[in-house]
Amino acid sequence: ENEVTAEAEATTENTAEEETTSTEASSTAVNKKMKLTDAVRIRKERSTDSDVLKTAYKNELVKVIENYSDGWSKVDYNGTEGYCKTEFLTEAN
């Protein structure tokens, strides 16, 4: 019971901070090429409000650097590092 309470308090305390920084998500290193299932915007940060660095198109390959638990992936698209939604990535056969 105490663990749940402490976790709930920590979550409440961090909420305002997460909305601006989005750095609290855990990540997993991937380091492999994947194919895009649709046109996507490569963004500066993990937010749909973030600046768009590039637009990548369906069936293009990106190098996935990291996957984040918040549904975003850090990718390298033709030398530009940025973020896109993980749901648009698929195995590059």
Coordinates of N, CA, C and O in Angstrom, one line a residue:
E1 N 0.8 -1.2 0.0 CA 0.0 0.0 0.0 C 0.9 1.3 0.0 O 0.6 2.2 -0.8
N2 N 1.9 1.3 0.8 CA 2.7 2.5 0.9 C 3.4 2.8 -0.4 O 3.6 3.9 -0.8
E3 N 3.8 1.7 -1.1 CA 4.5 1.9 -2.4 C 3.6 2.6 -3.4 O 4.0 3.5 -4.1
V4 N 2.4 2.2 -3.4 CA 1.4 2.8 -4.4 C 1.2 4.2 -4.0 O 1.2 5.1 -4.9
T5 N 1.0 4.6 -2.8 CA 0.8 5.9 -2.4 C 2.0 6.8 -2.7 O 1.8 7.9 -3.3
A6 N 3.2 6.3 -2.5 CA 4.4 7.1 -2.8 C 4.5 7.3 -4.3 O 4.8 8.4 -4.8
E7 N 4.2 6.3 -5.1 CA 4.2 6.4 -6.6 C 3.2 7.4 -7.0 O 3.4 8.2 -7.9
A8 N 2.0 7.3 -6.5 CA 0.9 8.3 -6.9 C 1.3 9.7 -6.6 O 1.1 10.6 -7.4
E9 N 2.0 9.9 -5.4 CA 2.4 11.3 -5.1 C 3.5 11.7 -6.0 O 3.5 12.9 -6.5
A10 N 4.4 10.9 -6.4 CA 5.5 11.2 -7.3 C 4.9 11.6 -8.7 O 5.3 12.6 -9.3
T11 N 3.9 10.8 -9.1 CA 3.3 11.1 -10.4 C 2.6 12.5 -10.4 O 2.8 13.3 -11.3
T12 N 1.9 12.8 -9.3 CA 1.2 14.1 -9.2 C 2.3 15.2 -9.2 O 2.1 16.2 -9.9
E13 N 3.4 15.1 -8.5 CA 4.4 16.1 -8.4 C 5.0 16.4 -9.8 O 5.3 17.5 -10.1
N14 N 5.2 15.3 -10.6 CA 5.9 15.5 -11.8 C 5.0 15.9 -13.0 O 5.5 16.2 -14.0
T15 N 3.7 15.9 -12.8 CA 2.8 16.1 -14.0 C 3.1 17.5 -14.7 O 3.3 17.5 -15.9
A16 N 3.2 18.6 -14.0 CA 3.4 19.9 -14.6 C 4.7 19.9 -15.4 O 4.8 20.4 -16.5
E17 N 5.7 19.3 -14.8 CA 7.1 19.3 -15.4 C 7.1 18.5 -16.7 O 7.7 18.9 -17.6
E18 N 6.4 17.3 -16.6 CA 6.4 16.4 -17.8 C 5.8 17.1 -19.0 O 6.2 16.9 -20.1
E19 N 4.8 17.9 -18.8 CA 4.1 18.5 -19.9 C 5.0 19.4 -20.7 O 4.9 19.6 -21.9
T20 N 6.0 20.0 -20.0 CA 6.9 20.9 -20.7 C 8.2 20.2 -21.2 O 8.7 20.6 -22.3
T21 N 8.7 19.3 -20.5 CA 9.9 18.7 -20.9 C 9.8 17.3 -21.6 O 10.7 17.0 -22.4
S22 N 8.8 16.5 -21.3 CA 8.6 15.2 -21.9 C 9.8 14.3 -21.7 O 10.1 13.5 -22.6
T23 N 10.6 14.5 -20.7 CA 11.8 13.7 -20.6 C 11.7 12.5 -19.6 O 12.6 11.8 -19.4
E24 N 10.5 12.3 -19.0 CA 10.3 11.3 -18.0 C 10.1 9.9 -18.6 O 10.1 8.9 -17.9
A25 N 9.8 9.8 -19.9 CA 9.6 8.5 -20.5 C 10.8 7.6 -20.5 O 11.9 8.1 -20.7
S26 N 10.6 6.3 -20.3 CA 11.8 5.4 -20.4 C 12.1 5.1 -21.8 O 11.2 5.3 -22.7
S27 N 13.3 4.8 -22.2 CA 13.6 4.5 -23.6 C 14.4 3.2 -23.7 O 15.0 2.8 -22.8
T28 N 14.4 2.7 -24.9 CA 15.1 1.5 -25.2 C 15.9 1.7 -26.5 O 15.4 2.2 -27.5
A29 N 17.2 1.4 -26.4 CA 18.1 1.6 -27.6 C 17.7 0.6 -28.6 O 17.5 -0.6 -28.3
V30 N 17.6 1.0 -29.9 CA 17.2 0.2 -31.0 C 18.3 0.0 -32.0 O 18.8 -1.1 -32.3
N31 N 18.7 1.1 -32.6 CA 19.9 1.2 -33.5 C 19.7 0.2 -34.7 O 20.5 -0.6 -35.0
K32 N 18.6 0.4 -35.4 CA 18.4 -0.4 -36.7 C 17.5 0.4 -37.6 O 16.7 1.2 -37.2
K33 N 17.6 0.0 -38.9 CA 16.8 0.6 -40.0 C 15.4 0.1 -39.9 O 15.2 -1.1 -39.7
M34 N 14.4 1.0 -40.0 CA 13.0 0.6 -40.1 C 12.4 1.4 -41.2 O 12.8 2.5 -41.6
K35 N 11.2 0.9 -41.7 CA 10.5 1.5 -42.8 C 9.3 2.2 -42.3 O 8.7 1.8 -41.3
L36 N 9.0 3.4 -42.9 CA 7.8 4.2 -42.5 C 6.6 3.6 -43.2 O 6.6 3.3 -44.4
T37 N 5.5 3.6 -42.4 CA 4.2 3.1 -43.0 C 3.3 4.2 -43.5 O 2.3 3.9 -44.1
D38 N 3.8 5.4 -43.3 CA 3.0 6.6 -43.8 C 4.0 7.8 -43.8 O 5.1 7.7 -43.3
A39 N 3.6 8.9 -44.4 CA 4.4 10.1 -44.4 C 4.3 10.6 -42.9 O 3.3 10.6 -42.3
V40 N 5.5 11.0 -42.4 CA 5.6 11.5 -41.0 C 6.4 12.8 -41.0 O 7.3 13.0 -41.8
R41 N 6.1 13.5 -40.0 CA 7.0 14.7 -39.7 C 8.0 14.3 -38.7 O 7.7 13.7 -37.7
I42 N 9.3 14.6 -39.0 CA 10.4 14.4 -38.1 C 10.5 15.6 -37.2 O 10.7 16.7 -37.8
R43 N 10.3 15.5 -35.9 CA 10.2 16.7 -35.1 C 11.4 16.8 -34.2 O 12.1 15.9 -33.9
K44 N 11.6 18.1 -33.7 CA 12.7 18.4 -32.9 C 12.6 17.8 -31.5 O 13.6 17.4 -30.9
E45 N 11.4 17.6 -31.0 CA 11.2 17.0 -29.7 C 10.0 16.1 -29.7 O 9.3 16.0 -30.7
R46 N 9.8 15.3 -28.7 CA 8.7 14.3 -28.6 C 7.4 15.0 -28.3 O 6.8 14.8 -27.3
S47 N 6.9 15.8 -29.3 CA 5.6 16.4 -29.1 C 5.1 16.8 -30.4 O 5.9 17.3 -31.3
T48 N 3.8 16.7 -30.6 CA 3.2 17.2 -31.9 C 3.2 18.7 -32.0 O 2.9 19.2 -33.1
D49 N 3.5 19.4 -30.9 CA 3.6 20.8 -30.9 C 5.0 21.3 -31.2 O 5.3 22.5 -31.4
S50 N 6.0 20.3 -31.3 CA 7.4 20.7 -31.6 C 7.6 21.0 -33.0 O 6.9 20.7 -33.9
D51 N 8.7 21.8 -33.2 CA 9.1 22.2 -34.6 C 9.3 21.0 -35.5 O 9.9 20.0 -35.1
V52 N 8.9 21.1 -36.8 CA 9.1 20.0 -37.7 C 10.5 20.3 -38.4 O 10.7 21.3 -38.9
L53 N 11.3 19.3 -38.3 CA 12.7 19.4 -38.9 C 12.7 18.9 -40.4 O 13.3 19.6 -41.2
K54 N 12.0 17.8 -40.7 CA 11.9 17.3 -42.0 C 10.5 16.5 -42.1 O 9.9 16.2 -41.2
T55 N 10.2 16.3 -43.4 CA 9.0 15.4 -43.6 C 9.6 14.1 -44.3 O 10.4 14.2 -45.3
A56 N 9.3 13.0 -43.8 CA 9.7 11.7 -44.4 C 8.5 11.0 -45.0 O 7.3 11.2 -44.5
Y57 N 8.7 10.2 -46.0 CA 7.5 9.7 -46.7 C 7.4 8.1 -46.6 O 8.4 7.5 -46.3
K58 N 6.2 7.7 -46.9 CA 5.9 6.2 -46.8 C 6.9 5.4 -47.5 O 7.3 5.8 -48.6
N59 N 7.3 4.3 -46.9 CA 8.3 3.3 -47.4 C 9.7 3.8 -47.4 O 10.6 3.0 -47.8
E60 N 10.0 5.0 -46.9 CA 11.4 5.4 -46.7 C 11.9 4.8 -45.5 O 11.2 4.4 -44.6
L61 N 13.3 4.6 -45.5 CA 14.0 4.0 -44.3 C 14.5 5.1 -43.4 O 15.0 6.1 -43.9
V62 N 14.4 4.9 -42.1 CA 15.0 5.7 -41.1 C 15.8 4.8 -40.2 O 15.4 3.6 -40.0
K63 N 16.8 5.3 -39.6 CA 17.6 4.6 -38.6 C 16.9 4.9 -37.2 O 16.9 6.1 -36.8
V64 N 16.4 3.9 -36.6 CA 15.7 4.1 -35.3 C 16.8 4.0 -34.2 O 17.5 3.0 -34.1
I65 N 17.0 5.1 -33.4 CA 18.0 5.1 -32.4 C 17.5 4.6 -31.1 O 18.1 3.8 -30.4
E66 N 16.3 5.2 -30.7 CA 15.7 4.8 -29.4 C 14.2 4.8 -29.6 O 13.6 5.6 -30.3
N67 N 13.5 3.9 -28.8 CA 12.1 3.9 -28.7 C 11.7 4.4 -27.3 O 12.4 3.9 -26.3
Y68 N 10.8 5.3 -27.1 CA 10.3 5.8 -25.8 C 9.0 5.2 -25.4 O 8.2 4.9 -26.3
S69 N 8.8 5.1 -24.1 CA 7.5 4.5 -23.6 C 6.3 5.4 -23.9 O 5.2 5.0 -23.7
D70 N 6.5 6.7 -24.3 CA 5.4 7.6 -24.5 C 4.9 7.5 -26.0 O 4.1 8.3 -26.4
G71 N 5.4 6.5 -26.8 CA 4.9 6.3 -28.1 C 5.7 7.1 -29.2 O 5.3 7.1 -30.3
W72 N 6.9 7.6 -28.8 CA 7.8 8.3 -29.8 C 9.1 7.5 -30.0 O 9.5 6.7 -29.1
S73 N 9.7 7.7 -31.1 CA 11.0 7.1 -31.4 C 12.0 8.2 -31.8 O 11.6 9.1 -32.6
K74 N 13.2 8.1 -31.4 CA 14.3 9.0 -31.9 C 14.8 8.3 -33.2 O 15.2 7.1 -33.1
V75 N 14.9 9.1 -34.3 CA 15.3 8.5 -35.5 C 16.3 9.4 -36.2 O 16.5 10.6 -35.9
D76 N 17.1 8.8 -37.1 CA 18.1 9.5 -37.9 C 17.5 9.4 -39.4 O 17.4 8.3 -39.9
Y77 N 17.0 10.5 -39.9 CA 16.5 10.5 -41.3 C 17.4 11.3 -42.2 O 17.5 12.5 -42.1
N78 N 18.2 10.6 -43.0 CA 19.2 11.2 -43.9 C 20.1 12.2 -43.2 O 20.3 13.3 -43.7
G79 N 20.6 11.8 -42.0 CA 21.5 12.7 -41.3 C 20.9 13.6 -40.3 O 21.6 14.3 -39.6
T80 N 19.5 13.7 -40.3 CA 18.8 14.6 -39.4 C 18.3 13.8 -38.3 O 17.5 12.9 -38.5
E81 N 18.7 14.1 -37.0 CA 18.1 13.4 -35.9 C 16.9 14.1 -35.4 O 16.9 15.3 -35.2
G82 N 15.8 13.3 -35.1 CA 14.6 13.9 -34.6 C 13.7 12.8 -34.1 O 14.1 11.7 -33.8
Y83 N 12.4 13.1 -33.9 CA 11.5 12.2 -33.3 C 10.2 12.0 -34.2 O 9.8 12.9 -34.9
C84 N 9.7 10.8 -34.2 CA 8.5 10.5 -34.9 C 7.7 9.5 -34.1 O 8.3 8.9 -33.2
K85 N 6.4 9.4 -34.3 CA 5.6 8.4 -33.6 C 6.0 7.0 -33.9 O 6.1 6.7 -35.1
T86 N 6.2 6.2 -32.9 CA 6.6 4.8 -33.1 C 5.6 4.0 -34.0 O 6.0 3.1 -34.7
E87 N 4.3 4.3 -33.9 CA 3.3 3.5 -34.6 C 3.5 3.6 -36.1 O 3.0 2.7 -36.8
F88 N 4.3 4.5 -36.7 CA 4.5 4.6 -38.1 C 5.8 3.8 -38.6 O 6.2 4.0 -39.7
L89 N 6.4 3.1 -37.7 CA 7.6 2.3 -38.0 C 7.3 0.8 -38.1 O 6.5 0.3 -37.3
T90 N 7.9 0.2 -39.1 CA 7.7 -1.2 -39.3 C 9.0 -1.9 -39.7 O 9.9 -1.1 -40.1
E91 N 9.2 -3.2 -39.6 CA 10.4 -3.8 -39.9 C 10.7 -3.6 -41.4 O 9.8 -3.7 -42.2
A92 N 12.0 -3.3 -41.7 CA 12.4 -3.1 -43.1 C 12.9 -4.5 -43.6 O 14.0 -4.9 -43.3
N93 N 12.1 -5.2 -44.4 CA 12.5 -6.5 -44.9 C 13.4 -6.4 -46.1 O 13.1 -5.8 -47.0

